[in-house]
Short mmCIF file of the C-alpha atoms (twelve columns), coordinates in Angstrom:
data_MODEL
# 
_entry.id   MODEL 
# 
loop_
_atom_site.group_PDB 
_atom_site.id 
_atom_site.type_symbol 
_atom_site.label_atom_id 
_atom_site.label_alt_id 
_atom_site.label_comp_id 
_atom_site.label_asym_id 
_atom_site.label_seq_id 
_atom_site.Cartn_x 
_atom_site.Cartn_y 
_atom_site.Cartn_z 
_atom_site.pdbx_PDB_model_num 
ATOM 1   C CA . MET A 1   3.674   -9.951 -5.298  1 
ATOM 2   C CA . ARG A 2   6.332   -9.623 -7.139  1 
ATOM 3   C CA . GLN A 3   6.184   -5.768 -7.342  1 
ATOM 4   C CA . ILE A 4   5.588   -6.056 -3.048  1 
ATOM 5   C CA . ALA A 5   8.632   -8.570 -2.940  1 
ATOM 6   C CA . LEU A 6   10.823  -5.916 -4.903  1 
ATOM 7   C CA . SER A 7   9.894   -2.673 -2.973  1 
ATOM 8   C CA . LEU A 8   9.982   -4.901 0.603   1 
ATOM 9   C CA . SER A 9   13.595  -5.305 -0.724  1 
ATOM 10  C CA . LEU A 10  14.305  -1.967 -2.084  1 
ATOM 11  C CA . ALA A 11  13.215  -0.632 1.657   1 
ATOM 12  C CA . GLY A 12  15.814  -2.922 2.615   1 
ATOM 13  C CA . LEU A 13  18.977  -2.110 0.894   1 
ATOM 14  C CA . ALA A 14  17.465  1.820  2.088   1 
ATOM 15  C CA . PHE A 15  17.767  0.820  5.475   1 
ATOM 16  C CA . LEU A 16  21.943  -0.499 5.040   1 
ATOM 17  C CA . MET A 17  22.617  2.629  3.045   1 
ATOM 18  C CA . THR A 18  21.048  5.192  5.562   1 
ATOM 19  C CA . ALA A 19  22.929  2.588  8.109   1 
ATOM 20  C CA . ILE A 20  26.479  1.889  7.131   1 
ATOM 21  C CA . TRP A 21  27.226  6.584  6.130   1 
ATOM 22  C CA . GLY A 22  25.440  7.389  9.573   1 
ATOM 23  C CA . GLY A 23  28.308  6.978  11.554  1 
ATOM 24  C CA . PRO A 24  30.374  9.500  9.119   1 
ATOM 25  C CA . LEU A 25  27.721  12.514 8.715   1 
ATOM 26  C CA . LEU A 26  27.306  11.669 12.569  1 
ATOM 27  C CA . ARG A 27  31.185  13.087 12.397  1 
ATOM 28  C CA . ILE A 28  30.759  15.248 9.659   1 
ATOM 29  C CA . LEU A 29  27.942  17.379 12.021  1 
ATOM 30  C CA . ARG A 30  30.095  17.151 14.959  1 
ATOM 31  C CA . HIS A 31  33.455  18.562 13.666  1 
ATOM 32  C CA . TYR A 32  31.099  21.543 12.171  1 
ATOM 33  C CA . LYS A 33  29.238  21.627 15.348  1 
ATOM 34  C CA . ILE A 34  25.635  21.608 14.057  1 
ATOM 35  C CA . GLY A 35  24.375  21.380 16.928  1 
ATOM 36  C CA . LYS A 36  20.321  21.421 18.730  1 
ATOM 37  C CA . ILE A 37  19.280  24.318 21.289  1 
ATOM 38  C CA . ILE A 38  16.665  23.365 23.119  1 
ATOM 39  C CA . ARG A 39  13.724  25.852 24.346  1 
ATOM 40  C CA . VAL A 40  13.882  27.181 27.918  1 
ATOM 41  C CA . GLU A 41  10.013  26.089 28.425  1 
ATOM 42  C CA . GLU A 42  10.382  22.390 27.115  1 
ATOM 43  C CA . PRO A 43  10.838  20.054 30.217  1 
ATOM 44  C CA . GLY A 44  13.758  20.126 32.533  1 
ATOM 45  C CA . HIS A 45  15.278  16.708 30.838  1 
ATOM 46  C CA . HIS A 46  15.653  18.036 27.505  1 
ATOM 47  C CA . ARG A 47  18.448  20.153 28.363  1 
ATOM 48  C CA . VAL A 48  21.235  17.491 28.425  1 
ATOM 49  C CA . LYS A 49  20.142  17.323 24.247  1 
ATOM 50  C CA . MET A 50  22.027  20.589 23.945  1 
ATOM 51  C CA . GLY A 51  24.031  20.029 21.342  1 
ATOM 52  C CA . THR A 52  22.730  16.938 19.472  1 
ATOM 53  C CA . PRO A 53  23.957  16.738 16.068  1 
ATOM 54  C CA . THR A 54  20.467  18.464 14.176  1 
ATOM 55  C CA . MET A 55  19.807  18.420 10.022  1 
ATOM 56  C CA . GLY A 56  19.982  14.748 10.241  1 
ATOM 57  C CA . GLY A 57  17.398  14.640 7.648   1 
ATOM 58  C CA . VAL A 58  20.168  14.323 5.193   1 
ATOM 59  C CA . MET A 59  20.560  11.298 6.514   1 
ATOM 60  C CA . PHE A 60  17.703  9.397  4.870   1 
ATOM 61  C CA . LEU A 61  17.282  11.629 2.157   1 
ATOM 62  C CA . LEU A 62  20.310  11.436 0.204   1 
ATOM 63  C CA . PRO A 63  19.608  7.186  -0.199  1 
ATOM 64  C CA . VAL A 64  16.135  8.017  -0.786  1 
ATOM 65  C CA . LEU A 65  17.469  10.277 -3.900  1 
ATOM 66  C CA . LEU A 66  19.889  8.052  -5.101  1 
ATOM 67  C CA . LEU A 67  18.217  4.667  -4.871  1 
ATOM 68  C CA . ASN A 68  15.180  6.467  -7.108  1 
ATOM 69  C CA . GLY A 69  17.434  8.830  -8.824  1 
ATOM 70  C CA . LEU A 70  19.176  4.790  -10.277 1 
ATOM 71  C CA . LEU A 71  16.021  2.708  -10.412 1 
ATOM 72  C CA . ASN A 72  13.423  5.497  -12.543 1 
ATOM 73  C CA . ALA A 73  16.573  7.355  -14.414 1 
ATOM 74  C CA . VAL A 74  14.899  6.173  -18.154 1 
ATOM 75  C CA . ALA A 75  12.480  7.890  -17.092 1 
ATOM 76  C CA . LEU A 76  14.217  10.839 -15.710 1 
ATOM 77  C CA . ILE A 77  15.298  11.386 -19.194 1 
ATOM 78  C CA . GLY A 78  12.417  11.075 -20.805 1 
ATOM 79  C CA . VAL A 79  13.613  7.429  -22.781 1 
ATOM 80  C CA . THR A 80  10.434  5.783  -22.026 1 
ATOM 81  C CA . SER A 81  7.240   6.794  -24.275 1 
ATOM 82  C CA . GLY A 82  4.782   6.037  -20.933 1 
ATOM 83  C CA . GLY A 83  6.514   8.237  -18.408 1 
ATOM 84  C CA . VAL A 84  4.649   5.919  -15.394 1 
ATOM 85  C CA . GLY A 85  8.241   6.517  -13.766 1 
ATOM 86  C CA . ARG A 86  7.403   10.228 -13.679 1 
ATOM 87  C CA . SER A 87  5.278   9.752  -10.722 1 
ATOM 88  C CA . VAL A 88  8.175   9.653  -8.908  1 
ATOM 89  C CA . LEU A 89  9.582   12.705 -9.817  1 
ATOM 90  C CA . VAL A 90  7.489   15.073 -8.137  1 
ATOM 91  C CA . PRO A 91  7.324   13.587 -4.499  1 
ATOM 92  C CA . MET A 92  11.226  13.531 -5.133  1 
ATOM 93  C CA . ALA A 93  11.296  17.223 -5.932  1 
ATOM 94  C CA . VAL A 94  8.984   18.019 -3.184  1 
ATOM 95  C CA . MET A 95  11.320  16.435 -0.447  1 
ATOM 96  C CA . LEU A 96  14.673  18.532 -2.228  1 
ATOM 97  C CA . GLY A 97  12.617  21.722 -1.756  1 
ATOM 98  C CA . TYR A 98  11.177  21.640 1.357   1 
ATOM 99  C CA . ALA A 99  14.911  19.277 2.562   1 
ATOM 100 C CA . LEU A 100 16.480  22.896 1.424   1 
ATOM 101 C CA . LEU A 101 13.294  25.686 2.525   1 
ATOM 102 C CA . GLY A 102 14.501  23.320 6.469   1 
ATOM 103 C CA . ALA A 103 17.987  23.040 5.907   1 
ATOM 104 C CA . VAL A 104 18.410  26.583 5.843   1 
ATOM 105 C CA . ASP A 105 16.060  27.473 8.689   1 
ATOM 106 C CA . ASP A 106 18.580  24.925 11.098  1 
ATOM 107 C CA . TRP A 107 22.072  26.190 9.393   1 
ATOM 108 C CA . GLU A 108 20.429  30.325 11.097  1 
ATOM 109 C CA . GLY A 109 18.572  28.867 14.310  1 
ATOM 110 C CA . ILE A 110 22.388  27.763 14.900  1 
ATOM 111 C CA . HIS A 111 25.138  29.725 12.895  1 
ATOM 112 C CA . GLY A 112 23.124  32.099 11.744  1 
ATOM 113 C CA . LYS A 113 21.994  35.795 12.452  1 
ATOM 114 C CA . ARG A 114 18.713  34.507 14.834  1 
ATOM 115 C CA . LYS A 115 20.836  32.277 16.673  1 
ATOM 116 C CA . GLY A 116 18.083  30.004 18.765  1 
ATOM 117 C CA . ASP A 117 15.726  31.249 16.261  1 
ATOM 118 C CA . GLY A 118 15.675  29.959 12.498  1 
ATOM 119 C CA . MET A 119 14.537  31.679 9.991   1 
ATOM 120 C CA . ARG A 120 11.364  34.449 10.452  1 
ATOM 121 C CA . ALA A 121 8.347   32.685 10.979  1 
ATOM 122 C CA . ARG A 122 6.545   34.721 8.274   1 
ATOM 123 C CA . THR A 123 9.395   33.826 5.667   1 
ATOM 124 C CA . LYS A 124 9.616   30.308 6.662   1 
ATOM 125 C CA . PHE A 125 5.223   29.846 5.533   1 
ATOM 126 C CA . LEU A 126 5.708   32.235 2.597   1 
ATOM 127 C CA . PHE A 127 8.593   29.922 0.494   1 
ATOM 128 C CA . GLN A 128 6.798   26.869 1.517   1 
ATOM 129 C CA . VAL A 129 3.267   28.238 0.632   1 
ATOM 130 C CA . LEU A 130 5.055   29.194 -2.932  1 
ATOM 131 C CA . LEU A 131 6.685   25.856 -2.685  1 
ATOM 132 C CA . ALA A 132 2.546   23.984 -1.764  1 
ATOM 133 C CA . PHE A 133 1.000   25.794 -4.782  1 
ATOM 134 C CA . GLY A 134 4.292   24.863 -7.562  1 
ATOM 135 C CA . THR A 135 3.346   21.823 -6.548  1 
ATOM 136 C CA . ALA A 136 -0.121  21.724 -6.408  1 
ATOM 137 C CA . TYR A 137 -0.048  22.634 -10.482 1 
ATOM 138 C CA . VAL A 138 1.813   20.347 -11.081 1 
ATOM 139 C CA . LEU A 139 -0.453  17.795 -10.259 1 
ATOM 140 C CA . LYS A 140 -3.733  19.369 -11.206 1 
ATOM 141 C CA . TYR A 141 -2.506  20.346 -15.235 1 
ATOM 142 C CA . MET A 142 0.889   18.159 -15.564 1 
ATOM 143 C CA . MET A 143 0.707   14.973 -13.974 1 
ATOM 144 C CA . ASP A 144 -2.559  12.374 -14.450 1 
ATOM 145 C CA . VAL A 145 -3.572  12.036 -10.603 1 
ATOM 146 C CA . PRO A 146 -7.251  11.816 -9.515  1 
ATOM 147 C CA . GLU A 147 -8.001  14.510 -7.400  1 
ATOM 148 C CA . LEU A 148 -10.160 13.216 -5.108  1 
ATOM 149 C CA . ILE A 149 -11.109 9.837  -4.066  1 
ATOM 150 C CA . PHE A 150 -13.882 9.303  -1.709  1 
ATOM 151 C CA . PRO A 151 -14.046 5.806  1.024   1 
ATOM 152 C CA . GLY A 152 -17.580 4.022  -0.016  1 
ATOM 153 C CA . LEU A 153 -17.379 5.786  -3.617  1 
ATOM 154 C CA . PHE A 154 -17.043 4.071  -6.839  1 
ATOM 155 C CA . PHE A 155 -15.617 6.833  -8.416  1 
ATOM 156 C CA . GLU A 156 -13.221 9.985  -8.939  1 
ATOM 157 C CA . ILE A 157 -14.802 13.616 -7.536  1 
ATOM 158 C CA . GLU A 158 -13.893 15.792 -10.018 1 
ATOM 159 C CA . LEU A 159 -12.616 19.048 -7.497  1 
ATOM 160 C CA . GLY A 160 -12.280 21.745 -10.812 1 
ATOM 161 C CA . TRP A 161 -9.606  24.559 -9.667  1 
ATOM 162 C CA . TRP A 162 -10.247 24.656 -6.383  1 
ATOM 163 C CA . TYR A 163 -7.615  21.694 -6.001  1 
ATOM 164 C CA . VAL A 164 -5.148  23.754 -6.401  1 
ATOM 165 C CA . PRO A 165 -5.636  25.638 -3.272  1 
ATOM 166 C CA . ILE A 166 -6.824  22.812 -1.601  1 
ATOM 167 C CA . ALA A 167 -3.203  20.620 -2.162  1 
ATOM 168 C CA . ALA A 168 -1.539  23.639 -2.237  1 
ATOM 169 C CA . PHE A 169 -3.599  23.675 1.798   1 
ATOM 170 C CA . ILE A 170 -2.445  19.976 3.118   1 
ATOM 171 C CA . ILE A 171 0.806   19.986 2.283   1 
ATOM 172 C CA . VAL A 172 2.040   23.035 3.828   1 
ATOM 173 C CA . ALA A 173 -0.672  21.501 6.779   1 
ATOM 174 C CA . GLU A 174 1.520   18.715 6.946   1 
ATOM 175 C CA . SER A 175 4.796   19.279 6.601   1 
ATOM 176 C CA . ASN A 176 4.009   21.740 9.991   1 
ATOM 177 C CA . ALA A 177 2.042   19.000 11.473  1 
ATOM 178 C CA . MET A 178 5.056   16.733 11.119  1 
ATOM 179 C CA . ASN A 179 7.366   20.128 12.120  1 
ATOM 180 C CA . PHE A 180 5.101   19.977 15.590  1 
ATOM 181 C CA . THR A 181 5.951   16.387 15.743  1 
ATOM 182 C CA . ASP A 182 9.612   16.245 15.271  1 
ATOM 183 C CA . GLY A 183 10.262  16.899 19.118  1 
ATOM 184 C CA . LEU A 184 10.856  13.577 20.630  1 
ATOM 185 C CA . ASP A 185 13.824  10.982 20.217  1 
ATOM 186 C CA . GLY A 186 12.413  8.888  17.261  1 
ATOM 187 C CA . LEU A 187 8.599   10.006 17.148  1 
ATOM 188 C CA . ALA A 188 8.449   11.944 14.204  1 
ATOM 189 C CA . GLY A 189 10.337  9.037  12.479  1 
ATOM 190 C CA . LEU A 190 8.011   6.119  13.469  1 
ATOM 191 C CA . ILE A 191 5.334   8.473  12.899  1 
ATOM 192 C CA . ALA A 192 6.136   9.192  9.183   1 
ATOM 193 C CA . ALA A 193 7.358   5.539  8.140   1 
ATOM 194 C CA . THR A 194 4.381   4.174  9.589   1 
ATOM 195 C CA . ALA A 195 2.631   7.399  7.212   1 
ATOM 196 C CA . ILE A 196 4.091   6.527  4.428   1 
ATOM 197 C CA . ALA A 197 3.964   3.134  4.524   1 
ATOM 198 C CA . ALA A 198 0.330   3.048  4.788   1 
ATOM 199 C CA . PHE A 199 0.076   5.062  1.783   1 
ATOM 200 C CA . GLY A 200 2.659   2.925  0.269   1 
ATOM 201 C CA . GLY A 201 0.468   -0.316 0.815   1 
ATOM 202 C CA . ILE A 202 -2.435  1.629  -1.427  1 
ATOM 203 C CA . ALA A 203 -0.454  2.435  -3.932  1 
ATOM 204 C CA . LEU A 204 1.096   -0.961 -4.206  1 
ATOM 205 C CA . ILE A 205 -3.398  -1.398 -4.706  1 
ATOM 206 C CA . GLN A 206 -3.541  0.933  -7.426  1 
ATOM 207 C CA . GLU A 207 -0.129  -0.538 -8.933  1 
ATOM 208 C CA . GLN A 208 1.610   2.512  -8.903  1 
ATOM 209 C CA . VAL A 209 4.431   0.997  -8.870  1 
ATOM 210 C CA . TYR A 210 6.586   3.560  -8.967  1 
ATOM 211 C CA . LEU A 211 4.964   5.455  -6.127  1 
ATOM 212 C CA . ALA A 212 4.783   2.571  -4.276  1 
ATOM 213 C CA . ARG A 213 8.824   1.470  -4.749  1 
ATOM 214 C CA . PHE A 214 9.219   5.484  -3.041  1 
ATOM 215 C CA . CYS A 215 7.371   5.189  -0.426  1 
ATOM 216 C CA . PHE A 216 9.177   1.992  0.731   1 
ATOM 217 C CA . ILE A 217 12.361  2.662  -0.007  1 
ATOM 218 C CA . LEU A 218 11.571  6.326  2.187   1 
ATOM 219 C CA . VAL A 219 10.421  4.046  5.073   1 
ATOM 220 C CA . GLY A 220 13.366  1.385  4.833   1 
ATOM 221 C CA . ALA A 221 15.809  5.055  4.372   1 
ATOM 222 C CA . LEU A 222 13.894  6.171  8.023   1 
ATOM 223 C CA . PHE A 223 14.357  2.857  9.759   1 
ATOM 224 C CA . GLY A 224 17.965  3.681  8.988   1 
ATOM 225 C CA . PHE A 225 18.223  6.922  10.731  1 
ATOM 226 C CA . LEU A 226 15.763  5.710  13.250  1 
ATOM 227 C CA . TRP A 227 18.750  3.880  14.201  1 
ATOM 228 C CA . PHE A 228 20.533  6.603  15.297  1 
ATOM 229 C CA . ASN A 229 17.472  8.306  16.547  1 
ATOM 230 C CA . VAL A 230 15.852  6.294  19.368  1 
ATOM 231 C CA . HIS A 231 16.214  7.573  23.235  1 
ATOM 232 C CA . PRO A 232 18.902  8.331  23.317  1 
ATOM 233 C CA . ALA A 233 18.887  10.376 20.156  1 
ATOM 234 C CA . GLU A 234 22.235  10.187 18.350  1 
ATOM 235 C CA . LEU A 235 21.508  12.867 16.486  1 
ATOM 236 C CA . PHE A 236 18.322  14.484 15.389  1 
ATOM 237 C CA . MET A 237 16.123  15.396 11.482  1 
ATOM 238 C CA . GLY A 238 15.561  18.454 12.212  1 
ATOM 239 C CA . ASP A 239 13.799  21.122 10.643  1 
ATOM 240 C CA . THR A 240 15.657  19.493 7.520   1 
ATOM 241 C CA . GLY A 241 14.210  16.243 7.818   1 
ATOM 242 C CA . SER A 242 10.831  17.669 9.559   1 
ATOM 243 C CA . LEU A 243 9.213   19.948 6.668   1 
ATOM 244 C CA . SER A 244 10.436  17.439 3.406   1 
ATOM 245 C CA . LEU A 245 8.840   14.325 5.612   1 
ATOM 246 C CA . GLY A 246 5.762   16.081 6.483   1 
ATOM 247 C CA . ALA A 247 5.282   17.553 2.189   1 
ATOM 248 C CA . VAL A 248 6.318   14.160 1.369   1 
ATOM 249 C CA . LEU A 249 3.141   12.429 3.120   1 
ATOM 250 C CA . ALA A 250 0.520   15.060 1.432   1 
ATOM 251 C CA . VAL A 251 2.049   14.760 -1.818  1 
ATOM 252 C CA . ILE A 252 2.100   11.096 -1.632  1 
ATOM 253 C CA . ALA A 253 -1.363  11.298 -0.603  1 
ATOM 254 C CA . LEU A 254 -2.480  13.745 -3.292  1 
ATOM 255 C CA . ILE A 255 -0.967  11.092 -5.513  1 
ATOM 256 C CA . THR A 256 -3.132  8.644  -4.471  1 
ATOM 257 C CA . GLY A 257 -6.264  10.517 -4.683  1 
ATOM 258 C CA . GLN A 258 -6.778  9.129  -0.889  1 
ATOM 259 C CA . TRP A 259 -5.821  12.341 0.661   1 
ATOM 260 C CA . PRO A 260 -8.681  12.281 2.573   1 
ATOM 261 C CA . MET A 261 -7.569  9.338  4.610   1 
ATOM 262 C CA . LEU A 262 -4.419  11.834 5.921   1 
ATOM 263 C CA . LEU A 263 -6.994  12.680 8.727   1 
ATOM 264 C CA . ILE A 264 -6.922  9.124  9.747   1 
ATOM 265 C CA . ILE A 265 -3.419  7.354  8.800   1 
ATOM 266 C CA . GLY A 266 -1.858  11.137 10.039  1 
ATOM 267 C CA . ILE A 267 -3.813  11.627 13.447  1 
ATOM 268 C CA . ILE A 268 -0.623  11.848 15.244  1 
ATOM 269 C CA . PRO A 269 0.726   14.529 13.411  1 
ATOM 270 C CA . LEU A 270 -2.341  15.797 12.597  1 
ATOM 271 C CA . SER A 271 -3.532  16.270 16.605  1 
ATOM 272 C CA . GLU A 272 0.556   17.960 17.042  1 
ATOM 273 C CA . MET A 273 -1.102  20.288 14.796  1 
ATOM 274 C CA . LEU A 274 -4.487  21.121 16.485  1 
ATOM 275 C CA . SER A 275 -2.925  21.592 19.578  1 
ATOM 276 C CA . VAL A 276 -0.418  24.401 18.951  1 
ATOM 277 C CA . VAL A 277 -3.621  25.816 17.804  1 
ATOM 278 C CA . ILE A 278 -5.680  25.325 20.185  1 
ATOM 279 C CA . GLN A 279 -3.167  26.533 22.718  1 
ATOM 280 C CA . ILE A 280 -2.541  29.610 20.836  1 
ATOM 281 C CA . GLY A 281 -6.386  30.589 20.402  1 
ATOM 282 C CA . TYR A 282 -7.170  30.395 24.297  1 
ATOM 283 C CA . PHE A 283 -4.130  32.077 24.729  1 
ATOM 284 C CA . LYS A 284 -5.451  34.940 23.090  1 
ATOM 285 C CA . TRP A 285 -9.306  34.334 24.657  1 
ATOM 286 C CA . THR A 286 -8.072  34.023 27.315  1 
ATOM 287 C CA . LYS A 287 -5.149  36.903 27.692  1 
ATOM 288 C CA . GLY A 288 -3.103  34.562 29.443  1 
ATOM 289 C CA . LYS A 289 -4.348  31.173 29.887  1 
ATOM 290 C CA . ARG A 290 -3.485  28.028 28.388  1 
ATOM 291 C CA . PHE A 291 -5.087  24.695 27.790  1 
ATOM 292 C CA . PHE A 292 -2.066  22.174 27.637  1 
ATOM 293 C CA . LYS A 293 -0.135  22.711 29.890  1 
ATOM 294 C CA . ILE A 294 2.778   23.391 27.274  1 
ATOM 295 C CA . ALA A 295 2.159   22.812 23.211  1 
ATOM 296 C CA . PRO A 296 2.475   20.340 21.075  1 
ATOM 297 C CA . VAL A 297 0.755   18.226 23.141  1 
ATOM 298 C CA . HIS A 298 3.609   15.554 22.950  1 
ATOM 299 C CA . LEU A 299 5.151   17.833 25.573  1 
ATOM 300 C CA . HIS A 300 1.991   18.163 27.206  1 
ATOM 301 C CA . PHE A 301 2.691   14.627 28.383  1 
ATOM 302 C CA . GLU A 302 5.311   14.490 29.221  1 
ATOM 303 C CA . MET A 303 4.785   17.385 31.490  1 
ATOM 304 C CA . LEU A 304 1.597   14.866 33.457  1 
ATOM 305 C CA . GLY A 305 4.266   12.468 34.614  1 
ATOM 306 C CA . TRP A 306 4.920   10.195 30.849  1 
ATOM 307 C CA . SER A 307 8.431   9.653  30.158  1 
ATOM 308 C CA . GLU A 308 9.690   10.277 27.020  1 
ATOM 309 C CA . THR A 309 10.221  6.059  25.467  1 
ATOM 310 C CA . GLN A 310 6.424   6.043  26.898  1 
ATOM 311 C CA . VAL A 311 5.220   9.476  24.950  1 
ATOM 312 C CA . VAL A 312 6.776   8.168  21.880  1 
ATOM 313 C CA . GLN A 313 5.759   4.468  21.717  1 
ATOM 314 C CA . ARG A 314 2.212   4.754  22.964  1 
ATOM 315 C CA . PHE A 315 1.499   7.532  20.199  1 
ATOM 316 C CA . TRP A 316 3.245   5.654  17.918  1 
ATOM 317 C CA . LEU A 317 0.281   2.258  18.718  1 
ATOM 318 C CA . ILE A 318 -2.169  4.406  18.056  1 
ATOM 319 C CA . GLY A 319 -0.054  5.906  14.937  1 
ATOM 320 C CA . LEU A 320 -0.135  1.917  13.592  1 
ATOM 321 C CA . MET A 321 -3.492  1.274  14.816  1 
ATOM 322 C CA . ALA A 322 -5.020  4.278  12.483  1 
ATOM 323 C CA . ALA A 323 -2.749  3.493  9.405   1 
ATOM 324 C CA . LEU A 324 -4.211  0.264  9.313   1 
ATOM 325 C CA . ILE A 325 -7.568  1.869  9.476   1 
ATOM 326 C CA . GLY A 326 -6.871  4.135  6.669   1 
ATOM 327 C CA . ILE A 327 -5.809  1.186  5.001   1 
ATOM 328 C CA . GLY A 328 -9.359  -0.772 4.705   1 
ATOM 329 C CA . LEU A 329 -11.099 2.180  4.486   1 
ATOM 330 C CA . SER A 330 -9.455  3.633  1.829   1 
ATOM 331 C CA . GLN A 331 -10.837 0.114  -0.086  1 
ATOM 332 C CA . VAL A 332 -14.176 0.182  1.061   1 
# 
């Protein structure tokens, strides 16, 4: 109970830190004209969002890194013999690495040579893969993490060398899935916070207290970000936020060994990614026809007549129920 109380208190502190510095960050982003560029094929009412500050992922990134860095300062400098606090070093490093990649993409899309497009897709994907394989190698050979814990089995499954490519695939897939989810006010933040809280609960049950604290600090910071991001959004997280959130969610799941639960707890990002894959595949197969009105799937429902807030709230309700089911199944 003490660890639960501490984790929730840290979440509250992270929320306050994020909400307090949100205003100054907004002024900085507006001063440097770091504004969103809207795709022409998006629903027409999205055009009012043109110029809204983006790269807002920095808003929750810095408090998370600061709080976790301070809380784990002893482990970070290697004073403790057990090194239990080091379990958050990989999530922190992954979060920072993918955030930097996303920031470059955001900046290129706003002020770079490829204005409106950002980095070349192949270049961005290559860096995602390199970061993912590096992370997977660390998880396999430098951290004592369970490789696979499957619901209904009371033992860990060893994957051998297969673990590295599987873990790398999960990190890249989840990073892109969260990136596709980020398209409506508050959607990615709510979905990510719910999924991370679910894995934070699993980490608490496993007595991985440092990882659980990291999760709840991140959830609190995301709530602080959502203070500014809910409809009508004052800023967007951009790739700076979405790429890092997806990657860190995958890493958290991998550290718990319960990564198959991503198929349930992360049902919304999975659906968003699959909708894009289906749309592209169907378009090529039929030589020009579309399976959805537009992809990702949240835009499809908007085109069907759902309001933006309806899509966000209904998707979040599905994500919340999936998180509860996932936590339950993880303990079977």
